[in-house]
XYZ file of N, CA, C and O in Angstrom:
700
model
N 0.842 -1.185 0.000
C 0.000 0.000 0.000
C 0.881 1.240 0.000
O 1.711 1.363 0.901
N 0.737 2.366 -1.146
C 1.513 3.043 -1.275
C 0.854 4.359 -0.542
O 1.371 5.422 -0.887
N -0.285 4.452 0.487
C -1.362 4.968 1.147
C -0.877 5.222 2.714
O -0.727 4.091 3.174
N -0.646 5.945 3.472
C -0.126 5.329 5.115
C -1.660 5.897 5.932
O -2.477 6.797 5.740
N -1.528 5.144 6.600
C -2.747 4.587 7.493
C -3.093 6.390 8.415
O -2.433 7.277 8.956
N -3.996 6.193 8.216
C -4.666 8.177 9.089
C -5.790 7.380 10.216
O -6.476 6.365 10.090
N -5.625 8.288 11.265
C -7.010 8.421 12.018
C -8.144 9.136 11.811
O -8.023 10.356 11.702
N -9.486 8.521 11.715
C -10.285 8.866 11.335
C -11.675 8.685 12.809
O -11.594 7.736 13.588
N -12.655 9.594 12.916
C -13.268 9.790 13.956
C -14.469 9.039 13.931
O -14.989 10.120 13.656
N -15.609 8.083 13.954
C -16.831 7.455 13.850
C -17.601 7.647 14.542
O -17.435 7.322 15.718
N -18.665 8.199 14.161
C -19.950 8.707 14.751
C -20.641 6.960 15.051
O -20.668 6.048 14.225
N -21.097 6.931 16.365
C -21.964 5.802 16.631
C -23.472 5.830 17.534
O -23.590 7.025 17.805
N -24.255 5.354 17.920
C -25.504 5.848 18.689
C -24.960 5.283 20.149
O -24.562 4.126 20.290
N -25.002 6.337 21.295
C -24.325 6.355 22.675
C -24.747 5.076 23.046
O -25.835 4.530 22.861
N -23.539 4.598 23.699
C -23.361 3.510 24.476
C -23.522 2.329 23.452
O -24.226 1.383 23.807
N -22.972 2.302 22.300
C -22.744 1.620 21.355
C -21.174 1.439 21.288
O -20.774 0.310 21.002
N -20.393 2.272 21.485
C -18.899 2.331 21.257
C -18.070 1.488 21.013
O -17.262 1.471 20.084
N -18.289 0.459 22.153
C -17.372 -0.945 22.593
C -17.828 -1.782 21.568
O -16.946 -2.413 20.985
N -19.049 -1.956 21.181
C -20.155 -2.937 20.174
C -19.622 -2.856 18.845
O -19.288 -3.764 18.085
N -19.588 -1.049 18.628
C -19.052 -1.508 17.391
C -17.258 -1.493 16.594
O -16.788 -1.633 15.464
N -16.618 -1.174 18.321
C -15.219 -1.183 18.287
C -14.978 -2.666 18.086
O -13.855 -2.978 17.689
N -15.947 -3.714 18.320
C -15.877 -5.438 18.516
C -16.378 -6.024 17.263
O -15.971 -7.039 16.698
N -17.285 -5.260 16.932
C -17.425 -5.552 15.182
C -16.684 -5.233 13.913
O -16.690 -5.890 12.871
N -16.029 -4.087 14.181
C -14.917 -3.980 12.890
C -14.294 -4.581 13.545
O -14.714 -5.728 13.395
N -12.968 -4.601 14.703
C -12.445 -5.895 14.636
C -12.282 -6.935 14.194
O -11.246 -7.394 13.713
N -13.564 -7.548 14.343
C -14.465 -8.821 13.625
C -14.385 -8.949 12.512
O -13.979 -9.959 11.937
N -14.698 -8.113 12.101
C -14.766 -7.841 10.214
C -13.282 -7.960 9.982
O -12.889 -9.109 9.779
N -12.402 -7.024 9.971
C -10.667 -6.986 9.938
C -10.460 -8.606 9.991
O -10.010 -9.231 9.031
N -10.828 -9.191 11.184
C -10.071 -10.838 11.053
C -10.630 -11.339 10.287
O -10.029 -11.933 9.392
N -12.508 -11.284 10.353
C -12.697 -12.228 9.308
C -12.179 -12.110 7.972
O -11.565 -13.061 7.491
N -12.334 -11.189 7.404
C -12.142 -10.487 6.127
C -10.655 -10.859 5.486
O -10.360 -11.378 4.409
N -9.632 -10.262 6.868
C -8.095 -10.099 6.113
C -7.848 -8.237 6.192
O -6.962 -7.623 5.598
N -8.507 -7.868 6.752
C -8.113 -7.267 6.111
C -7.450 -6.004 7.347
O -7.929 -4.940 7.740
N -6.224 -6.690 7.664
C -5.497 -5.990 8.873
C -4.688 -4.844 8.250
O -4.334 -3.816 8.828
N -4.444 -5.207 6.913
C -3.503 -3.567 6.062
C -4.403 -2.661 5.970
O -3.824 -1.670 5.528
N -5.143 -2.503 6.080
C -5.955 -1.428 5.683
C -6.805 -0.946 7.128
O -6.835 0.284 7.141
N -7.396 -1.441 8.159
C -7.646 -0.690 9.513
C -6.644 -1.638 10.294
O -6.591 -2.867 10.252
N -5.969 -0.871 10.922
C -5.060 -0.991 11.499
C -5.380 -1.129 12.834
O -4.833 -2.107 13.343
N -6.271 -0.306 13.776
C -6.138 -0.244 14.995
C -7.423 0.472 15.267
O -7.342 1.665 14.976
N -9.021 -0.038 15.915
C -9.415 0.563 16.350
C -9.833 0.999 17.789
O -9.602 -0.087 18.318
N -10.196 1.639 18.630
C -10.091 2.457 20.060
C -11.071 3.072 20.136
O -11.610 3.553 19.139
N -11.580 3.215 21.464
C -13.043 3.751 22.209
C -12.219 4.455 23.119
O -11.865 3.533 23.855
N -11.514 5.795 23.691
C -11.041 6.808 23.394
C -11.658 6.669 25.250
O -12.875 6.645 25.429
N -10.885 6.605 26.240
C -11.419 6.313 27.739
C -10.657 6.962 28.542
O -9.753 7.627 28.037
N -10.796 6.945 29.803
C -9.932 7.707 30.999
C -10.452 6.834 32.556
O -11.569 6.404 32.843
N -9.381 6.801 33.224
C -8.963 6.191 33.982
C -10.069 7.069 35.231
O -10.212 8.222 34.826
N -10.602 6.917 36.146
C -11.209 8.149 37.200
C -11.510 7.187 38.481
O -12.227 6.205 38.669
N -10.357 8.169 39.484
C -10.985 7.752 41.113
C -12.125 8.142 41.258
O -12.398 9.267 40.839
N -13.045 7.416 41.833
C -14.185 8.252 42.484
C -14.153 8.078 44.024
O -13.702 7.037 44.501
N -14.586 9.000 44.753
C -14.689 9.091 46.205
C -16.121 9.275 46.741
O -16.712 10.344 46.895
N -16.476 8.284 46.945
C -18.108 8.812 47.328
C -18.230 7.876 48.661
O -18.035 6.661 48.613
N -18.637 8.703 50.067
C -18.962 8.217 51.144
C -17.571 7.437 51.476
O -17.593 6.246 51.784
N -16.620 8.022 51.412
C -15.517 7.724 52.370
C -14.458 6.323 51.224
O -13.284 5.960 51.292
N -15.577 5.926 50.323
C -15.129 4.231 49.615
C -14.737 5.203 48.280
O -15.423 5.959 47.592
N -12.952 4.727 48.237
C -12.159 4.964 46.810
C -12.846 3.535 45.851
O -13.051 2.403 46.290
N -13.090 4.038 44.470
C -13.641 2.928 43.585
C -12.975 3.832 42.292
O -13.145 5.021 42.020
N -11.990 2.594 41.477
C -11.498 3.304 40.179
C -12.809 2.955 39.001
O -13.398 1.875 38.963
N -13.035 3.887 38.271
C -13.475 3.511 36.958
C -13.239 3.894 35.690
O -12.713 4.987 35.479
N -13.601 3.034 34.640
C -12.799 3.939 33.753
C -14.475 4.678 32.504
O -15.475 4.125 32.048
N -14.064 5.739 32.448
C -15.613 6.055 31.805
C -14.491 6.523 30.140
O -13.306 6.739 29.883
N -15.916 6.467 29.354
C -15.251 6.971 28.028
C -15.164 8.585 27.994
O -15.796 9.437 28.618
N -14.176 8.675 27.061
C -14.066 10.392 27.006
C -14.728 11.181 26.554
O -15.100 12.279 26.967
N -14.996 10.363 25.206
C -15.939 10.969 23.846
C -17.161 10.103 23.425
O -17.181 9.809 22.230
N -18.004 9.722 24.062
C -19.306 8.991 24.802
C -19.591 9.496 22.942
O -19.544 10.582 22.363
N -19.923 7.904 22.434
C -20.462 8.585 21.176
C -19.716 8.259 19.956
O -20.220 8.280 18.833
N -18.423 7.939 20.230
C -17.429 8.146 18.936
C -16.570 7.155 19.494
O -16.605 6.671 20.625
N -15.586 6.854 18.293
C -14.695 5.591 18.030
C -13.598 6.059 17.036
O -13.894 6.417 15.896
N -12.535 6.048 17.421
C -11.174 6.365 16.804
C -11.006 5.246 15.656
O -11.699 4.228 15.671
N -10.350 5.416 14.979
C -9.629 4.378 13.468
C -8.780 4.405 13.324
O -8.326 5.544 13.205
N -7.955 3.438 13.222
C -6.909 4.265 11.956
C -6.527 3.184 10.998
O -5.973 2.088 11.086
N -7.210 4.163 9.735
C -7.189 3.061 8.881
C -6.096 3.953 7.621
O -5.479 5.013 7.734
N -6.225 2.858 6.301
C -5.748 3.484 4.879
C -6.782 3.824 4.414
O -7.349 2.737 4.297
N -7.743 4.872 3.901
C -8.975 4.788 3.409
C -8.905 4.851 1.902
O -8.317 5.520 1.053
N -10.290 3.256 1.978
C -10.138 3.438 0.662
C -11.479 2.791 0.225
O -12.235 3.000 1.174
N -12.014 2.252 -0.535
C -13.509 2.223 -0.781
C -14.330 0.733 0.206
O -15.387 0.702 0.836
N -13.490 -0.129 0.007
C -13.034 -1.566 1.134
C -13.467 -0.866 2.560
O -14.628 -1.052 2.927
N -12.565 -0.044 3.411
C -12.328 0.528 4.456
C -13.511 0.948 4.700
O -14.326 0.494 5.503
N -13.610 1.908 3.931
C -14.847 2.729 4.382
C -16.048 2.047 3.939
O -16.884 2.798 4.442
N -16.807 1.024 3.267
C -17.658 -0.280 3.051
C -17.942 -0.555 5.334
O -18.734 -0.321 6.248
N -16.708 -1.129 5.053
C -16.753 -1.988 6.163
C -17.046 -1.062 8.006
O -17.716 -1.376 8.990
N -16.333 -0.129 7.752
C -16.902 0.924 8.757
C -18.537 1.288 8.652
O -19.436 1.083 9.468
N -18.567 1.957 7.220
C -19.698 2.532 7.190
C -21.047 1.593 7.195
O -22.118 2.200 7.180
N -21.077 0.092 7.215
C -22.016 -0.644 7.501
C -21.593 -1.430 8.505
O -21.986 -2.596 8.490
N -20.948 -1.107 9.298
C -20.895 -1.627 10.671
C -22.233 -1.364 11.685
O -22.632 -0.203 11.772
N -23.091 -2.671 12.628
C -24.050 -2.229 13.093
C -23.767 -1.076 14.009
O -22.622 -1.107 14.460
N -24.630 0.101 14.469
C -24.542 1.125 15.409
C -23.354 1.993 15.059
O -22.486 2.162 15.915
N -23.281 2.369 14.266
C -21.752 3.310 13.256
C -23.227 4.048 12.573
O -24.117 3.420 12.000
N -23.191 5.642 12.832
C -23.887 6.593 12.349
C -23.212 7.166 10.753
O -23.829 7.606 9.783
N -21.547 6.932 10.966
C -20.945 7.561 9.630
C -19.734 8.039 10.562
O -19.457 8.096 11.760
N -19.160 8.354 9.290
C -17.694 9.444 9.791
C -17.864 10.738 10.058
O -18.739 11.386 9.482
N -16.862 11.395 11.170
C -17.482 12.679 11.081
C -16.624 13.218 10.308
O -15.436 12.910 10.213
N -17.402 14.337 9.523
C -16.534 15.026 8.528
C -17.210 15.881 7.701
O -18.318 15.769 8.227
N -17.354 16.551 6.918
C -18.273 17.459 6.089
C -19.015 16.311 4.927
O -18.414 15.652 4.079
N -20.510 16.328 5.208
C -21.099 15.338 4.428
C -21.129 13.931 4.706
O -21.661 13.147 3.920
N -20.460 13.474 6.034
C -19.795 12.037 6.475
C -19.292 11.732 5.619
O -19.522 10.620 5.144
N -18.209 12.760 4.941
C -17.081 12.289 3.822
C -15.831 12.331 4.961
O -15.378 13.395 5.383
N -15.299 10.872 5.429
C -14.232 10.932 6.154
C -12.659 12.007 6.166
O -11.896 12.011 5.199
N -12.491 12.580 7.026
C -11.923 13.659 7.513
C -10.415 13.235 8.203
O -10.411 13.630 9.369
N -9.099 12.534 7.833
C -8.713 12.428 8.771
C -8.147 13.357 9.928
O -8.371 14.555 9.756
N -7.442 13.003 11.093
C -7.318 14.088 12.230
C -5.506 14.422 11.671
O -4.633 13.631 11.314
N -5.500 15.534 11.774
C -3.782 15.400 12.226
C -3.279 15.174 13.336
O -3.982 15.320 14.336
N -1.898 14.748 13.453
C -1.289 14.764 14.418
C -1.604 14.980 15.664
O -1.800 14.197 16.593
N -1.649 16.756 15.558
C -2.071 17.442 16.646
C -3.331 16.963 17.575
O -3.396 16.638 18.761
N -4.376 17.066 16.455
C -5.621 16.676 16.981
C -5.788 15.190 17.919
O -6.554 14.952 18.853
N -4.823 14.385 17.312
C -4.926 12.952 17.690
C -4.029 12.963 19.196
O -4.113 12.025 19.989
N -3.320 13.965 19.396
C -2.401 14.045 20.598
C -3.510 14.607 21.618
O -3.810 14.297 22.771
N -4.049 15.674 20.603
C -4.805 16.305 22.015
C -6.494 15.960 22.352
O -7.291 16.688 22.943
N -6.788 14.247 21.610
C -7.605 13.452 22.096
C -7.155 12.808 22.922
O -7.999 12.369 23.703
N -6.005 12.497 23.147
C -5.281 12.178 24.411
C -5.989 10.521 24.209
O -7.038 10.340 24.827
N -5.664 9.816 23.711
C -5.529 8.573 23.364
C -4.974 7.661 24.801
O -5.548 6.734 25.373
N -3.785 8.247 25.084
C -3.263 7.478 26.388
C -3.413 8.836 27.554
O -2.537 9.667 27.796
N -4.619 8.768 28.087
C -4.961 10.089 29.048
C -4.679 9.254 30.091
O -4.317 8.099 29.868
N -4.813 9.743 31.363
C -3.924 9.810 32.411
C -5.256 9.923 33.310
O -6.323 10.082 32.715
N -5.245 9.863 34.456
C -6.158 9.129 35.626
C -6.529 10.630 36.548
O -5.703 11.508 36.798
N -7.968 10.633 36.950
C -7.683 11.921 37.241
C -9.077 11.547 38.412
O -9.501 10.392 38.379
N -9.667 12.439 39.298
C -9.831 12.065 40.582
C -11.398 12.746 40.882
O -11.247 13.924 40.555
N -12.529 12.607 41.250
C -14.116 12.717 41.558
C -13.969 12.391 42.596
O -13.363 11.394 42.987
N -14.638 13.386 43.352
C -15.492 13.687 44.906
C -16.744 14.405 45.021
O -17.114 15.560 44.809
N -17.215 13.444 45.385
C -19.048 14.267 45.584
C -19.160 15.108 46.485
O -20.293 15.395 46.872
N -17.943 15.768 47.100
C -18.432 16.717 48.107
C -17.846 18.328 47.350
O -17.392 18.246 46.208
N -17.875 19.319 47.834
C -17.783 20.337 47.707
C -17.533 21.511 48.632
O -18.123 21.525 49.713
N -16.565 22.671 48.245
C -16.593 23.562 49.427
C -17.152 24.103 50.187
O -17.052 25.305 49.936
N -17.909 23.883 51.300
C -18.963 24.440 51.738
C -20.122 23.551 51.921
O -21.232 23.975 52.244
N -19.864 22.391 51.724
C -20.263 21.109 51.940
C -20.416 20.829 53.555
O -19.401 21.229 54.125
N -21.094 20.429 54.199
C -21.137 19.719 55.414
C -20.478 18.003 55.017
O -20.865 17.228 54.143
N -19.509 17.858 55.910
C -18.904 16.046 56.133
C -19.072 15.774 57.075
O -19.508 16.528 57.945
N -18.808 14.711 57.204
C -18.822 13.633 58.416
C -17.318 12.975 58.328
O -16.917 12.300 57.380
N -16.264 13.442 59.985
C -14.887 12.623 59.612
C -15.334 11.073 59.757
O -16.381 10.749 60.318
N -14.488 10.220 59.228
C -14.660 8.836 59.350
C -13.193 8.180 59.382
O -12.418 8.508 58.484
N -12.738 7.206 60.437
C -11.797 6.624 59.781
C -10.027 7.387 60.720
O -8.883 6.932 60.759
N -10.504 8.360 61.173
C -9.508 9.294 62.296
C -9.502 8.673 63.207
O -9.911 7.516 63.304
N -8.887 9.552 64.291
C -9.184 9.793 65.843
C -10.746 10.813 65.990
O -11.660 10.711 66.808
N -10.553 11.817 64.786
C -12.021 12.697 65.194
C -13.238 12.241 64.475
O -14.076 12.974 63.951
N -13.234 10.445 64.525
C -14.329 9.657 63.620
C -15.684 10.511 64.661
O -15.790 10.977 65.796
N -16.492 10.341 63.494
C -18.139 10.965 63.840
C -18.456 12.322 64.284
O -19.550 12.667 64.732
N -17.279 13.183 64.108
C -17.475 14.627 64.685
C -17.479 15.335 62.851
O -16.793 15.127 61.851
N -18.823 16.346 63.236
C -19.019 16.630 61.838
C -18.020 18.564 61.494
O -17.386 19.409 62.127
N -18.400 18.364 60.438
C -17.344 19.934 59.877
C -17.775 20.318 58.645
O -18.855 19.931 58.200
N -16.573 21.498 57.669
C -17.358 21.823 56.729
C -16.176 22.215 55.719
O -15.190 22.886 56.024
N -16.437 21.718 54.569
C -15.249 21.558 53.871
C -14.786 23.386 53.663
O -15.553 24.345 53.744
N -13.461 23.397 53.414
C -12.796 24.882 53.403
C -12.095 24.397 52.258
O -12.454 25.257 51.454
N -11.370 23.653 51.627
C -11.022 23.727 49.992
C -10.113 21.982 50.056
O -9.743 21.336 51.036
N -10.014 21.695 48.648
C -9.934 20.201 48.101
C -8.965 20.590 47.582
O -8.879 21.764 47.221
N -8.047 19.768 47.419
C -6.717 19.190 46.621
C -6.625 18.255 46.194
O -6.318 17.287 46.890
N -6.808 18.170 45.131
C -6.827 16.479 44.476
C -5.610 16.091 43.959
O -5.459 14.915 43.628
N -4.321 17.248 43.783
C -3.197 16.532 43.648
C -2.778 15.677 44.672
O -2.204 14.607 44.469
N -3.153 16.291 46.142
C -1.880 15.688 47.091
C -2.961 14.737 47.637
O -2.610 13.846 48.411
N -4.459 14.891 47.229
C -5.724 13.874 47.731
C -5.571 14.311 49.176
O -5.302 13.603 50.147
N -5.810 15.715 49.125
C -6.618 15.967 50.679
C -7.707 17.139 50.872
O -8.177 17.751 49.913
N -8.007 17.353 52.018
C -9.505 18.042 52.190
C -9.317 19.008 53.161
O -8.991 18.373 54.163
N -9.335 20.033 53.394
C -9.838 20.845 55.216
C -10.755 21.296 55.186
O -11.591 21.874 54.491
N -10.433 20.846 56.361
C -12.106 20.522 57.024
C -11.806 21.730 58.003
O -10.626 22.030 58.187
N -12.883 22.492 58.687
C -13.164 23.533 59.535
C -14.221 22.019 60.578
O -15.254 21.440 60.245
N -13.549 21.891 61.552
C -14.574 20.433 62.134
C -15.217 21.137 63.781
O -14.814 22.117 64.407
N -15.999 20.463 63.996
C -16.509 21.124 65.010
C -16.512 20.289 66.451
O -17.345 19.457 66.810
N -15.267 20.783 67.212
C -15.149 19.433 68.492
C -15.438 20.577 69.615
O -14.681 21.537 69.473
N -16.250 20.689 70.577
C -16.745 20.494 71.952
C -16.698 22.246 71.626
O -15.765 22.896 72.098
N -17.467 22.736 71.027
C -17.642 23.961 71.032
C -17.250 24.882 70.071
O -17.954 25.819 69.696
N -15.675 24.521 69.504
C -14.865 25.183 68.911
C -14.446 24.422 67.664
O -14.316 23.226 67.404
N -14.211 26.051 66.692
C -13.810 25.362 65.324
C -12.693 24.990 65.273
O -11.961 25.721 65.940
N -11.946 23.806 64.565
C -10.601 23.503 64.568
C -9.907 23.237 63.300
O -10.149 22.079 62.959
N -9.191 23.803 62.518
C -8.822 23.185 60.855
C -8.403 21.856 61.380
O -7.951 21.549 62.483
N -8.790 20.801 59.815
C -8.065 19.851 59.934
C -7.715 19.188 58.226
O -8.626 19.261 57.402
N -6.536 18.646 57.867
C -6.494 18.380 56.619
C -6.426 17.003 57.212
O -5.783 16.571 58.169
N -7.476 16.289 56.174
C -7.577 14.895 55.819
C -7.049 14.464 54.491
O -6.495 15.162 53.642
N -7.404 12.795 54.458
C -7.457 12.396 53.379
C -8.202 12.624 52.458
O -7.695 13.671 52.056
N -9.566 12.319 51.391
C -10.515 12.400 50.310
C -11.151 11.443 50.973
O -12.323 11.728 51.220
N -10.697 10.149 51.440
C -11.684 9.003 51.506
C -11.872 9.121 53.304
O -12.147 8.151 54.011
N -11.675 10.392 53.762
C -11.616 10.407 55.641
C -12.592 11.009 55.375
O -12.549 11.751 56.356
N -13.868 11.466 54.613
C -14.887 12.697 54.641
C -16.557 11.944 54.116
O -16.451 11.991 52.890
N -17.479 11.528 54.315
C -18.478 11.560 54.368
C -19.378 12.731 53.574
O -19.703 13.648 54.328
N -19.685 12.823 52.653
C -20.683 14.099 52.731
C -22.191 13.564 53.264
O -22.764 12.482 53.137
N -22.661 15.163 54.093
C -24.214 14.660 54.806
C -25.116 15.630 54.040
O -25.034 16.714 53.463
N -25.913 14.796 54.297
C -27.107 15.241 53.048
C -27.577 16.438 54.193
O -27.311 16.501 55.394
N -28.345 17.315 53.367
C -28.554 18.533 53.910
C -29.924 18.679 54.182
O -30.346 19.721 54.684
């Protein structure tokens, strides 16, 4: 192939992504036809969540909706994409496939990096859990999710006291 392989973007109907990232696949082996799509990807991110004191990783998609390619395009290629089940088309002017440059494909961030959710908020009422000041309640004063900690303004035997916790030492209480 005197053609080199581009990324190209696929419109699909939400929560289809994985379905039809497993069907071209499919097609590619059955077919043969690994020179021409090369590699396809459902475009995801890594995310702590912190809810009620319990760390749980998940990984959610980035671009809820769409499916990366990278194929050689050529009438074959685009056949086999474009009648893939739950594949809306390419995005592009007219769903005439568009590939991305470089740039664009860097700053879909393909290999993105892990990044951190807490259901509470500044000004939030918590509950410590998990301390020495377990069950004494407070009120969040600001979050750091680099270093994964919290202060708390907490309230022991009268008086306010700062305290920096962990993310997963905090409770939020319903209001």
């Amino acid at each position: 192939m005197s053609e080199a392989a581009k990324w190209y973007v696929v419109h699909t109907y939400s929560g289809y992504e994985n379905k039809v990232a497993q069907n071209i696949e499919k097609v590619v082996e059955n077919r043969k036809l690994h020179d021409l799509i090369l590699e396809v990807r459902v475009p995801t991110e890594k995310v702590t969540e912190i809810t009620d004191g319990k760390t749980k990783q998940v990984e959610r998609k980035t671009y809820p909706g769409y499916v990366l390619i990278k194929m050689v395009y050529t009438d074959d290629s685009w056949y086999v994409v474009r009648n893939t089940r739950g594949c809306t088309g390419f995005v592009g002017p007219a769903s005439e496939p568009t590939p991305l440059t470089e740039a664009e494909v860097a700053a879909l961030g393909v290999d993105l990096g892990e990044s951190i959710q807490v259901n509470f908020a500044v000004g939030d009422s918590v509950q410590v859990s998990g301390t020495s000041m377990d069950g004494f309640t407070g009120v969040v004063q600001s979050i750091n999710l680099e270093e994964q900690t919290v202060d708390v303004l907490v309230s022991m035997f009268g008086r306010e006291t700062a305290a920096t916790l962990g993310l997963n030492q905090v409770i939020k209480l319903d209001d």
